[in-house]
mmCIF file of C-alpha atoms and ligand atoms in Angstrom:
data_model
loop_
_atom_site.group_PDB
_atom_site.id
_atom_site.type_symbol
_atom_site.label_atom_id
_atom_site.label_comp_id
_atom_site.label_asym_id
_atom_site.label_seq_id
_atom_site.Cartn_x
_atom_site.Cartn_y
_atom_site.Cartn_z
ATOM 1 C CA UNK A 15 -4.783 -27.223 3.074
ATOM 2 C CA UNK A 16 -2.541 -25.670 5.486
ATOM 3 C CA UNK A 17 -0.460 -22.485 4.651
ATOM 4 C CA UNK A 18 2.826 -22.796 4.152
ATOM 5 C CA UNK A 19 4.235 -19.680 5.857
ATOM 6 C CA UNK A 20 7.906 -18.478 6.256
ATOM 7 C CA UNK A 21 10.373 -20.427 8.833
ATOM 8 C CA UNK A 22 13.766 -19.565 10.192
ATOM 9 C CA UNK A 23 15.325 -21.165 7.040
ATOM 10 C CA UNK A 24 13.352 -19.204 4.820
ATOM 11 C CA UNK A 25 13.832 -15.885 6.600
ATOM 12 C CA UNK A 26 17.748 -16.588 6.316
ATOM 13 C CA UNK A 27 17.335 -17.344 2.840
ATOM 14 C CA UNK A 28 15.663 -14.297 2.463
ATOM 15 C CA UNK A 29 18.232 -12.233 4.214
ATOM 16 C CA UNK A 30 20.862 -13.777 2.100
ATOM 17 C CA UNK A 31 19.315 -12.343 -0.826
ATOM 18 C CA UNK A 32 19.191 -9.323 0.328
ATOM 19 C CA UNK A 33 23.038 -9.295 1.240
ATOM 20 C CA UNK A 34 23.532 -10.346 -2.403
ATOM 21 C CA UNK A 35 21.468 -7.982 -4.000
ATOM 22 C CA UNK A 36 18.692 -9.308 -5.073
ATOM 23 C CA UNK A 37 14.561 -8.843 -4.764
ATOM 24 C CA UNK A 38 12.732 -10.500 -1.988
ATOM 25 C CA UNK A 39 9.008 -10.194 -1.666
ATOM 26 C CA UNK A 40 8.109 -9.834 2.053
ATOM 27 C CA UNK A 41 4.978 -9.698 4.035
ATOM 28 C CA UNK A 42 4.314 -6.485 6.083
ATOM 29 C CA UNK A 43 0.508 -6.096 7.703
ATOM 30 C CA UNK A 44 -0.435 -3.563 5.080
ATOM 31 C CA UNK A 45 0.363 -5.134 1.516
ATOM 32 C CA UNK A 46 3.385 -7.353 0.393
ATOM 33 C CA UNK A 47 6.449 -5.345 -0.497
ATOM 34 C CA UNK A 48 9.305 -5.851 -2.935
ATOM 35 C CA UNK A 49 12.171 -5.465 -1.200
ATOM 36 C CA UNK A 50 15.830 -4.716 -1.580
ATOM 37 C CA UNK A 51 19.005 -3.496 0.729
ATOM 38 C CA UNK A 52 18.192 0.143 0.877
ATOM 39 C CA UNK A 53 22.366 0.884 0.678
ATOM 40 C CA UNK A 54 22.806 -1.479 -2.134
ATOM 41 C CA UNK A 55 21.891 1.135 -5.085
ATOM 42 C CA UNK A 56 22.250 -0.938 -7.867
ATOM 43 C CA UNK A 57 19.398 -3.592 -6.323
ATOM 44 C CA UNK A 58 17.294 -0.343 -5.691
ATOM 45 C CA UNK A 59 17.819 0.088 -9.019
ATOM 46 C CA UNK A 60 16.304 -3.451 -10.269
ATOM 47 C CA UNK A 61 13.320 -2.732 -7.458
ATOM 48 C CA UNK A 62 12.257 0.126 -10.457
ATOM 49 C CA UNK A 63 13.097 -1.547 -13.054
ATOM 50 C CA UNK A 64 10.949 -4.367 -12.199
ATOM 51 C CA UNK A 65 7.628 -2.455 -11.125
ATOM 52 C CA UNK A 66 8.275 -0.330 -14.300
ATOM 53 C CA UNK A 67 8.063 2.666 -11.694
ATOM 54 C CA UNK A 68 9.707 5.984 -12.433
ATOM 55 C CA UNK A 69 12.893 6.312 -10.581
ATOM 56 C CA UNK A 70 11.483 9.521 -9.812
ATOM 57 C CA UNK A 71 9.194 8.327 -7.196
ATOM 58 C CA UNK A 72 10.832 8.063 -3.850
ATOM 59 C CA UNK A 73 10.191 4.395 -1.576
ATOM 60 C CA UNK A 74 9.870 3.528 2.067
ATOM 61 C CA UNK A 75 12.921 2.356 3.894
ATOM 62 C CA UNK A 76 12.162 -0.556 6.456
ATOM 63 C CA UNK A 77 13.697 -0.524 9.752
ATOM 64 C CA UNK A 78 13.640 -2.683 12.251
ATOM 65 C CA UNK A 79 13.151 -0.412 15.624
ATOM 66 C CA UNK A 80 12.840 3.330 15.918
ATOM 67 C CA UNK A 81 16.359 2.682 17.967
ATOM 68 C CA UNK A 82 18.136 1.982 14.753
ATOM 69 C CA UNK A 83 16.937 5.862 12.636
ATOM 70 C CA UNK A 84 20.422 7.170 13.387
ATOM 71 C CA UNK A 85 21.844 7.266 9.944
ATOM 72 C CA UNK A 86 18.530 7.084 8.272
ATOM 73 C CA UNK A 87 17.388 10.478 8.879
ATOM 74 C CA UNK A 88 19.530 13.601 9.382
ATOM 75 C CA UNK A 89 17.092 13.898 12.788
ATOM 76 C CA UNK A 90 13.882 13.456 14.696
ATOM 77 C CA UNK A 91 11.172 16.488 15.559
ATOM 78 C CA UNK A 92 9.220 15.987 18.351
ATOM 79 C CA UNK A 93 5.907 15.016 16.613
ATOM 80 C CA UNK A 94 7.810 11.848 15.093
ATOM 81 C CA UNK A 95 9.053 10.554 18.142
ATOM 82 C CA UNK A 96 5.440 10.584 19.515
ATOM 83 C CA UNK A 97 4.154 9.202 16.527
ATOM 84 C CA UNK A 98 6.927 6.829 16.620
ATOM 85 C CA UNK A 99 6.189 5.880 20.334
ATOM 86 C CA UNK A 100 2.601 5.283 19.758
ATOM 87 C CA UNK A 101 2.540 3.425 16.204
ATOM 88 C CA UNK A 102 5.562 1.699 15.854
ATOM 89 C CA UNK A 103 5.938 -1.178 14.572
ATOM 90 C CA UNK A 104 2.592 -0.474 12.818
ATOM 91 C CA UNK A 105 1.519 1.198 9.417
ATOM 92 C CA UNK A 106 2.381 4.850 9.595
ATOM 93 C CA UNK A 107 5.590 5.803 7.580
ATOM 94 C CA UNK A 108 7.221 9.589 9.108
ATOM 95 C CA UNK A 109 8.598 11.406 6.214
ATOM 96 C CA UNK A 110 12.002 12.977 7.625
ATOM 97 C CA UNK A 111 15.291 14.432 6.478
ATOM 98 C CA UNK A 112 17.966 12.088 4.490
ATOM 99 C CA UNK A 113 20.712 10.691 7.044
ATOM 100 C CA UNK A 114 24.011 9.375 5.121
ATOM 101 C CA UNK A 115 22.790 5.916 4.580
ATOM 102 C CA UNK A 116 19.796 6.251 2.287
ATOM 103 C CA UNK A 117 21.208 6.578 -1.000
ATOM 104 C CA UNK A 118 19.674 8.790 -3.184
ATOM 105 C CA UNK A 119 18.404 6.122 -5.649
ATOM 106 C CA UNK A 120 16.198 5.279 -2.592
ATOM 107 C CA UNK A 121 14.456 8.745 -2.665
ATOM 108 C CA UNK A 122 13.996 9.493 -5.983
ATOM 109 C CA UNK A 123 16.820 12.226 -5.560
ATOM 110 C CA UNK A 124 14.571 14.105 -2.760
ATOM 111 C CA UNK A 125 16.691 15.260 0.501
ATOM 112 C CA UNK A 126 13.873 13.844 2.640
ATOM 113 C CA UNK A 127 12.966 10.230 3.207
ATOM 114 C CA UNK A 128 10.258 7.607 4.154
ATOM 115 C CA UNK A 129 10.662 5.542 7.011
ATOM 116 C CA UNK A 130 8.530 3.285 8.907
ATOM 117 C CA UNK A 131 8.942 -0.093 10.809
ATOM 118 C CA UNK A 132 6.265 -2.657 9.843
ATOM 119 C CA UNK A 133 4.365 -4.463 12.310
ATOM 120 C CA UNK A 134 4.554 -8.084 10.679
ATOM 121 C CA UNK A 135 6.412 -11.036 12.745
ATOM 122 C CA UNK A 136 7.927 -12.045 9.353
ATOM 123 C CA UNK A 137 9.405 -8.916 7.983
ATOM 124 C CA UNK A 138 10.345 -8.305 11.455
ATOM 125 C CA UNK A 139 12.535 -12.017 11.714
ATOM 126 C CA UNK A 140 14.065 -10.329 8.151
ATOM 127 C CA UNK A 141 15.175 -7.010 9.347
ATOM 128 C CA UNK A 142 16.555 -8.784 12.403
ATOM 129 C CA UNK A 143 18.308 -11.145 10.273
ATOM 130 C CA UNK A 144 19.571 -8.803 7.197
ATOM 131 C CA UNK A 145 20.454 -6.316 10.205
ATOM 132 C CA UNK A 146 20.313 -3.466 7.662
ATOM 133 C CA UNK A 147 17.480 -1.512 6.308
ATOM 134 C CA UNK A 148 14.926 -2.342 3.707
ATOM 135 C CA UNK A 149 13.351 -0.262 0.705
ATOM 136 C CA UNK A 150 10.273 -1.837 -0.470
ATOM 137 C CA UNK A 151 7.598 -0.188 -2.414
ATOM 138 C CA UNK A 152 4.363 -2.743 -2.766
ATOM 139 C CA UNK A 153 5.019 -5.867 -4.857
ATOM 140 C CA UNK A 154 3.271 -4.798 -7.764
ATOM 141 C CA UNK A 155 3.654 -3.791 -11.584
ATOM 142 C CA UNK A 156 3.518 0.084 -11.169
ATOM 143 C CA UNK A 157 -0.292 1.339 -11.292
ATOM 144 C CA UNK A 158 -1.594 -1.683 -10.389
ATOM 145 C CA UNK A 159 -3.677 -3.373 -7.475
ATOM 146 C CA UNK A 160 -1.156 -4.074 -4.379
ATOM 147 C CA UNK A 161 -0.574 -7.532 -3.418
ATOM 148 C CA UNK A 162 -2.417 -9.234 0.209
ATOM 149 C CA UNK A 163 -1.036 -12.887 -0.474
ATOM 150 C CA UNK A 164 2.031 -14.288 -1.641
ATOM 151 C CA UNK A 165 0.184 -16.242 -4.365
ATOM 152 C CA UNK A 166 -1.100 -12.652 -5.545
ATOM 153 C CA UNK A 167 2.687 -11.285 -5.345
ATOM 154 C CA UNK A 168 4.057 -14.895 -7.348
ATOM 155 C CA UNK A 169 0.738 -13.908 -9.729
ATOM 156 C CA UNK A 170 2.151 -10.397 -10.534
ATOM 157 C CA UNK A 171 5.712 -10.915 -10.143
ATOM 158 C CA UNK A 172 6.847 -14.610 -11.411
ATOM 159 C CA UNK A 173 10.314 -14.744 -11.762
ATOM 160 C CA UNK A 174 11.065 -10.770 -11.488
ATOM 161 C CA UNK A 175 11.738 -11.946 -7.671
ATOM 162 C CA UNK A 176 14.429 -14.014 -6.710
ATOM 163 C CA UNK A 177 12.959 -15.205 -2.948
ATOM 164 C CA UNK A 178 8.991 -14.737 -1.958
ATOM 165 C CA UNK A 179 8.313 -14.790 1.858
ATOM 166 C CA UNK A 180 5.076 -16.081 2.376
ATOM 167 C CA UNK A 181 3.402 -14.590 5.695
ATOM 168 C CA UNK A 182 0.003 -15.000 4.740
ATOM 169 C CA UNK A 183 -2.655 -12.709 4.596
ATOM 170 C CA UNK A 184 -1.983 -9.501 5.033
ATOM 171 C CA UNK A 185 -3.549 -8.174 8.243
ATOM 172 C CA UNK A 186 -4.050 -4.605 7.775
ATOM 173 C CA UNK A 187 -4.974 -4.217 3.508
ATOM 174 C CA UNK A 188 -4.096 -1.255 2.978
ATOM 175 C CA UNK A 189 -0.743 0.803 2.291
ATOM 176 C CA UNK A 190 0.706 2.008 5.415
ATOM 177 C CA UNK A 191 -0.439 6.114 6.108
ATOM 178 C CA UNK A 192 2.286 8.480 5.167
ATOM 179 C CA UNK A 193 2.782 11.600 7.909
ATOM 180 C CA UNK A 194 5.498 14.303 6.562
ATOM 181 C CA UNK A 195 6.968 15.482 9.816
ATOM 182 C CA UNK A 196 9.380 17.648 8.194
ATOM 183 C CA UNK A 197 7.880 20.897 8.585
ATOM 184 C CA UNK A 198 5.632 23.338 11.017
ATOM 185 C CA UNK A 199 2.881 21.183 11.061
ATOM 186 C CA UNK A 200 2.812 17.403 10.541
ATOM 187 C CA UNK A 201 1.026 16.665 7.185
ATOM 188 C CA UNK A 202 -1.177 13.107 6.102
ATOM 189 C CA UNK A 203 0.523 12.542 2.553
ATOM 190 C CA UNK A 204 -1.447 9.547 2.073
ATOM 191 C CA UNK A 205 -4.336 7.759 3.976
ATOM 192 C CA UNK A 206 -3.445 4.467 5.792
ATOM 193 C CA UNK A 207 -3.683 2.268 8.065
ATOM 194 C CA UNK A 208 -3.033 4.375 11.084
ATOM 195 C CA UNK A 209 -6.464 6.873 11.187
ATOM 196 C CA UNK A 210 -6.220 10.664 10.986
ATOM 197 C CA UNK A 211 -8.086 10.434 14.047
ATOM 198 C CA UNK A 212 -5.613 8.229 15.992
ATOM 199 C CA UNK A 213 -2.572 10.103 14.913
ATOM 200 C CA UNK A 214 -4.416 13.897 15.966
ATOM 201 C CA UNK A 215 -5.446 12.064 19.423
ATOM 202 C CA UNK A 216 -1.495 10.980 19.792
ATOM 203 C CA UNK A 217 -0.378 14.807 18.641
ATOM 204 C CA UNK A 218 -3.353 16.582 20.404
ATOM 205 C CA UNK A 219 -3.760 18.641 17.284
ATOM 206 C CA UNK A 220 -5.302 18.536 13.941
ATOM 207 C CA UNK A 221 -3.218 17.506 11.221
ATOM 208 C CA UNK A 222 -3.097 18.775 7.618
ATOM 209 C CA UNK A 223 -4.091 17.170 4.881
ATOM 210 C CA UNK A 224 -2.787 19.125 1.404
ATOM 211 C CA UNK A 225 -4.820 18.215 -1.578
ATOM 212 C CA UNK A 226 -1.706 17.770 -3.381
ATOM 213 C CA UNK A 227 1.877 16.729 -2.350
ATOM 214 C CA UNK A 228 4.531 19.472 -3.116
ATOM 215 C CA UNK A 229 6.291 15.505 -3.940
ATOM 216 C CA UNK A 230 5.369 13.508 -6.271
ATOM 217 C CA UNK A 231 3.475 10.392 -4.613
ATOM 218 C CA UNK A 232 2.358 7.400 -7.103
ATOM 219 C CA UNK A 233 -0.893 7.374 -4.797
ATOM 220 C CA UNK A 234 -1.323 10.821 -6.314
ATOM 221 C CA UNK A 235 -1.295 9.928 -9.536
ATOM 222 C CA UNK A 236 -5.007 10.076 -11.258
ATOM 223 C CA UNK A 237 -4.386 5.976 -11.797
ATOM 224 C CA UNK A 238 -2.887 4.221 -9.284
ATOM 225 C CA UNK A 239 -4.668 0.933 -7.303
ATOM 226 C CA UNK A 240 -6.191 -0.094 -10.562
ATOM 227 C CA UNK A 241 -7.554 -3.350 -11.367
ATOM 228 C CA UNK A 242 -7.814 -4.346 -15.301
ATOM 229 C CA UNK A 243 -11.499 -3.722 -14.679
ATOM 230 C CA UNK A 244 -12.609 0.189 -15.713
ATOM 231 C CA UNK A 245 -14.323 0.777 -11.953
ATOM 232 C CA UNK A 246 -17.574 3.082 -11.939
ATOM 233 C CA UNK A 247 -18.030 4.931 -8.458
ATOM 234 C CA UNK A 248 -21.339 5.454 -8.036
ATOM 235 C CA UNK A 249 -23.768 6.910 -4.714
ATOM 236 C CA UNK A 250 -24.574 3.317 -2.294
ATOM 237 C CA UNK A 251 -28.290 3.473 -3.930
ATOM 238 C CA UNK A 252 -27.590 3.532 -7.305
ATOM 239 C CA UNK A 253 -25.467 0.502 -7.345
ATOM 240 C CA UNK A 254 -27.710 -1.916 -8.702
ATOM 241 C CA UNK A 255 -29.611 -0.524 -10.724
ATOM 242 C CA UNK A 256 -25.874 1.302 -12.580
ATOM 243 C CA UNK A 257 -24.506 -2.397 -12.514
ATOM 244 C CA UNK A 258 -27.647 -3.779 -14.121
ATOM 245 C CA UNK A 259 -27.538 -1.268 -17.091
ATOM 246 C CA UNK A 260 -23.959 -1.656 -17.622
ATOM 247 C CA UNK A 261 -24.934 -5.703 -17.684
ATOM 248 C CA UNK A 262 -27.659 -4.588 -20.431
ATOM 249 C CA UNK A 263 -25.001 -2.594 -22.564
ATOM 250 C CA UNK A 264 -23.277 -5.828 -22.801
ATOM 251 C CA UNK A 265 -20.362 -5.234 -19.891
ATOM 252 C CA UNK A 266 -18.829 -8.318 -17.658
ATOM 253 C CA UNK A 267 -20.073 -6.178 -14.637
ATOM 254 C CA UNK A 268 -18.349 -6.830 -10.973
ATOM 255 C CA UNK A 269 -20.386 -5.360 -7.926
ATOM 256 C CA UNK A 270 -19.268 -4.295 -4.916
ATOM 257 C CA UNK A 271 -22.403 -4.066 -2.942
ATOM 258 C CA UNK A 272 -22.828 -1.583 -0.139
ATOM 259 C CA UNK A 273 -23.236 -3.140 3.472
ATOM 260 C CA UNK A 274 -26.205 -1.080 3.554
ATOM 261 C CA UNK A 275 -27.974 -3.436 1.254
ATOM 262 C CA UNK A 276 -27.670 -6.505 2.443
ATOM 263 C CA UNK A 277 -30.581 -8.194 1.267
ATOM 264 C CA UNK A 278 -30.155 -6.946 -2.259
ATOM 265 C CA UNK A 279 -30.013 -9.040 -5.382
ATOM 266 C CA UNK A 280 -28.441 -7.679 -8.511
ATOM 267 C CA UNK A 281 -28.055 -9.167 -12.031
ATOM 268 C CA UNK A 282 -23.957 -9.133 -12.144
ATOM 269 C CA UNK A 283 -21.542 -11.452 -13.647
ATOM 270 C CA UNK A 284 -19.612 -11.602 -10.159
ATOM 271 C CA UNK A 285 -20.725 -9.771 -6.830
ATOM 272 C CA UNK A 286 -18.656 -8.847 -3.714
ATOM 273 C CA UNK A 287 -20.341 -8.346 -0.700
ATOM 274 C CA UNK A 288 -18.652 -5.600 0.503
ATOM 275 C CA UNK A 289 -17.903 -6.177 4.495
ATOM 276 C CA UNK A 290 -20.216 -3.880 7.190
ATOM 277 C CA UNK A 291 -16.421 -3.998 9.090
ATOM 278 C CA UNK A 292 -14.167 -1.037 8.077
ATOM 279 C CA UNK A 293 -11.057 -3.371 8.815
ATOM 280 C CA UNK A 294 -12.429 -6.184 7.085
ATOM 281 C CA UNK A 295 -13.568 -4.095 4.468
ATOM 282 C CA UNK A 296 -9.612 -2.597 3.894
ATOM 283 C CA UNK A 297 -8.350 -6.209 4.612
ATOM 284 C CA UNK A 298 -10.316 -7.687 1.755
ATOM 285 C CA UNK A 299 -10.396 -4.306 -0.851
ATOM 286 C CA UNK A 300 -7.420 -5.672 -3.023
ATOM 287 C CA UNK A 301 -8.458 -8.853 -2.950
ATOM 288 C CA UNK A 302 -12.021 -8.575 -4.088
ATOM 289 C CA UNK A 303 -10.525 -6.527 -7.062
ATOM 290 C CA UNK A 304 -7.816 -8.823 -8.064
ATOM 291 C CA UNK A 305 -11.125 -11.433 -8.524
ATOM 292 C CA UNK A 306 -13.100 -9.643 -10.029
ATOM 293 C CA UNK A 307 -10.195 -9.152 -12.561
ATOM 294 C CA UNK A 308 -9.783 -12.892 -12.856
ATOM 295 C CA UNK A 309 -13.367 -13.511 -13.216
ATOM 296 C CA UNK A 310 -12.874 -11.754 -16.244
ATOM 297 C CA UNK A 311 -15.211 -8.685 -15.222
ATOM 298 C CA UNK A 312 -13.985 -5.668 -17.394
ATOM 299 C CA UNK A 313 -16.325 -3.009 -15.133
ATOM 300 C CA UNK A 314 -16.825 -2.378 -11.611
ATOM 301 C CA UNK A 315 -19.419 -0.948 -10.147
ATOM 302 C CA UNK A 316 -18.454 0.577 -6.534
ATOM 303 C CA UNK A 317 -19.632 3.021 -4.183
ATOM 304 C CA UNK A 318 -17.437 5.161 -1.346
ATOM 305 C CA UNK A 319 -17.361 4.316 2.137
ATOM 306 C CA UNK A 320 -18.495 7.385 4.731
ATOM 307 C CA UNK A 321 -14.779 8.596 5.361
ATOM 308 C CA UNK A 322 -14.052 8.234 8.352
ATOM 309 C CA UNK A 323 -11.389 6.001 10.098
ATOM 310 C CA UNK A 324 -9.992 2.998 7.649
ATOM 311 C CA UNK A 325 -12.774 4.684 5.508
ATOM 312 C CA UNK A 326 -10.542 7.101 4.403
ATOM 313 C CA UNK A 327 -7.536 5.074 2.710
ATOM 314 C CA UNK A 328 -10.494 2.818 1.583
ATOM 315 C CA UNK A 329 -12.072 5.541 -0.283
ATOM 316 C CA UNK A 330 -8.480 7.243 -1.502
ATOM 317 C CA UNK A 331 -7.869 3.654 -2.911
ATOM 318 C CA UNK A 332 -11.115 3.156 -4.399
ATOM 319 C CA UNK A 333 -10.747 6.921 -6.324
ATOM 320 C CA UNK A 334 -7.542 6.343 -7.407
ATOM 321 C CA UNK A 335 -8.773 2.657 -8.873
ATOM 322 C CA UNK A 336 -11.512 5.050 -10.892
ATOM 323 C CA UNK A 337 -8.722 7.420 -11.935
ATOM 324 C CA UNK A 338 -8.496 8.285 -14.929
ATOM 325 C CA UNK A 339 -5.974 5.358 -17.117
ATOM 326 C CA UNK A 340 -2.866 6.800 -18.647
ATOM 327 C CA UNK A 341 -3.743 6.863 -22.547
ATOM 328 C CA UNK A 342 -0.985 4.336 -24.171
HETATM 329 P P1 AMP B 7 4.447 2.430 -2.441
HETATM 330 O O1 AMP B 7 4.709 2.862 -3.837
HETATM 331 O O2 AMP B 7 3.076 1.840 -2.274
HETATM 332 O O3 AMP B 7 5.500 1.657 -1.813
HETATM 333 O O4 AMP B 7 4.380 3.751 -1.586
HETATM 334 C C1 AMP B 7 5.505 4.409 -1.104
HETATM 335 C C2 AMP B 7 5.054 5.770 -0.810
HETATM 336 O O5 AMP B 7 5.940 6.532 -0.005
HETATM 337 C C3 AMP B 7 4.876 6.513 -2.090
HETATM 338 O O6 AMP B 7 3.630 7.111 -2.120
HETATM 339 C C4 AMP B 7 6.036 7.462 -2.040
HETATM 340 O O7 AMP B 7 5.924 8.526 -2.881
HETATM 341 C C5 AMP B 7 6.076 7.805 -0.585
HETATM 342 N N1 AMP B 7 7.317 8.434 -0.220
HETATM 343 C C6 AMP B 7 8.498 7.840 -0.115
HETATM 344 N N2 AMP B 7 9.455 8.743 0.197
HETATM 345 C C7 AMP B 7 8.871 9.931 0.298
HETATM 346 C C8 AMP B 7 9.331 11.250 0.587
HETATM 347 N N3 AMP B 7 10.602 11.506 0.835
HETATM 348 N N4 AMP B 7 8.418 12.239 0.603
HETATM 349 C C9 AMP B 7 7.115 11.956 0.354
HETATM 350 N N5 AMP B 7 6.627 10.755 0.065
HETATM 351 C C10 AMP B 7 7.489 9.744 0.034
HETATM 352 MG MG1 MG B 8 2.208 0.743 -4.476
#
C-alpha cells in the first residue's frame, strides 16, 4: 500500500491550525513532535496539558532558518553559529538566552531557551507556511516511548491532536542532541542525533558532558523512553540465556538480540534482531519497543551498544527505558 504522506493542502491545513491555536503533530527526522505556535501561550499551554508533562520542563522552539533567531534568543556566541553552520537544518538543538518572543510558558519559566531547525522537508513546508516559530516536544504521553510514524503518534495521541502530518518514517530515530552554548564551554545536555564526535570536530575542542543538568531535562529523569514492558539491561552474552529464565519464571519476554549474535536462537515470546547499523539501529529503537509492547511482552531483555557515535543516544535511551518507574 502506498503511504499517504503530507501535500501542499495538508501542510496549509496544518499551518492553519497552528494560526488558530491548536496541536498539530509534525514529522521532523528525529521523532514526531506535537506542535504548537511557540507565541500563542495558551496553545503551549494545551501542548502540557496533553502529554501530562510538567509545565516545569522547558520545550524546543522550531525555526525555520538560523536567519530567522533574531527575537528568539537574546544572542548568538561564536560556538553556536559554527554549530549552526555545520548542522543546521539537522538534529542538534543550541540552548541560548530568551529573546522577546519565546514566552515563558515555552521555557518552563527558565531565561534560556532551546532552539533548533529540523531537517525534515515536511516540517520545513510548515514553518515556511505558519512563518512563525514552533514549540514541539515529542508526540508522546509524558514518560513514554517517542513516536517514528504517524500511525504511532494517531496510536498515542487520538483525538488530543487536532491535525497529524504524516511524513513517514522518521529518518534519524532518535531525539535531536541538545548543546547548551550558554556558557564558557559548550555542554552535550542530551545525546542525539548529531555525535559528540562530529560536533568536537566542528568546535576543534572537547565538549563537556555534566552528569547532571543544573535544568531539569525529562531525558534526565530516572524514567523517561519507557515502553509498558519493565526492560532488563543486561552484558551482549548474557542475553539469552537472562531472556530464557525470565521465559521460565513465567514472563512474556521481548529480546533484543545483540548484532554480535547473529546466529543465535533464543526461547522468547517476540525477538528483535537488533540492526549491526548504528543508524539503523537508532532509526528502528522506538519502534521495536512500541512492538514489543503490542505483542503484549511485559519484559525486555536488552543489552547496551559500545558508545560511541549514534551509540551514545542509543544507549542514554535504552537506560532511561530501564529507569527506574515512578511508584503511582
Ligand atoms: P522533548 O521533551 O523530547 O521534546 O525534549 C525537549 C528537550 O529540550 C528536553 O529535554 C528539554 O528539557 C530540553 N530543553 C528545552 N529547553 C531547554 C533549556 N532552556 N535548557 C535546557 N534544556 C532545555
Ligand atoms: Mg520526549
Amino acid at each position: 500500500m502506498a503511504r499517504v504522506t503530507a501535500n501542499t493542502i495538508d501542510i496549509e491545513k496544518a499551518a492553519g491550525v497552528l494560526r488558530a491555536g491548536g496541536l498539530v503533530a509534525l514529522p521532523t527526522e528525529t521523532v514526531y513532535g506535537l506542535g504548537a505556535n511557540a507565541e500563542d501561550p495558551a496553545a503551549v499551554a494545551r501542548i502540557f496539558q496533553v502529554k501530562g508533562r510538567p509545565p516545569s520542563h522547558p520545550l524546543i522552539v522550531h525555526i525555520g532558518g538560523a536567519e530567522q533567531l533574531d527575537g528568539w534568543v537574546q544572542d548568538v556566541p561564536r560556538a553556536a553559529r559554527l554549530l549552526a553552520e555545520h548542522f543546521w537544518p539537522g538534529p542538534l538543538t543550541l540552548v541560548l538566552r530568551r529573546g522577546p518572543r519565546v514566552p515563558l510558558e515555552a521555557t518552563g519559566g527558565l531565561e534560556t531557551v532551546a532552539v533548533r531547525v529540523p531537517g525534515h522537508p515536511v516540517a520545513l513546508a510548515l514553518l515556511a507556511a505558519f512563518g512563525g516559530g514552533v514549540t514541539a516536544p515529542s508526540a508522546n504521553r509524558f514518560g513514554q516511548v517517542s513516536p517514528t510514524t504517524a500511525e504511532d503518534v494517531r496510536a498515542e495521541l487520538g483525538d488530543a491532536v487536532d491535525f497529524v502530518l504524516d511524513g513517514g518514517p522518521c529518518e534519524v530515530g532518535v531525539e535531536s542532541t541538545i548543546v547548551d552554548v550558554t556558557g564558557e564551554v559548550p555542554s552535550i545536555l542530551r545525546p542525539g542525533g548529531v555525535t559528540r564526535e562530529d560536533l568536537e570536530a566542528v568546535l576543534g575542542a572537547p565538549l563537556a558532558v555534566p552528569a547532571t543538568s543544573p535544568v531539569r531535562v525529562p531525558g534526565q529523569h530516572p524514567s523517561h523512553y519507557a515502553p509498558r514492558a519493565r526492560v532488563v539491561l543486561v552484558e551482549p552474552d548474557q542475553v539469552v540465556a537472562e531472556a530464557e529464565l525470565a521465559r521460565e519464571r513465567g514472563h512474556h519476554v521481548g529480546v533484543f538480540l545483540p548484532p554480535a549474535f547473529p546466529g543465535a536462537t533464543v526461547e522468547a515470546h517476540a525477538v528483535v534482531r537488533v540492526p549491526a547499523s548504528m543508524p539503523a539501529y537508532a532509526r528502528g529503537l522506538y519502534g521495536f519497543l512500541r512492538r514489543l509492547d503490542e505483542q503484549g511482552c511485559d519484559l525486555i531483555v536488552a543489552s547496551l551498544p559500545v558508545e560511541e557515535g549514534l551509540g551514545l543516544a542509543i544507549a542514554n535511551r535504552l537506560r532511561r527505558a530501564a529507569g527506574p518507574r515512578p511508584t503511582v
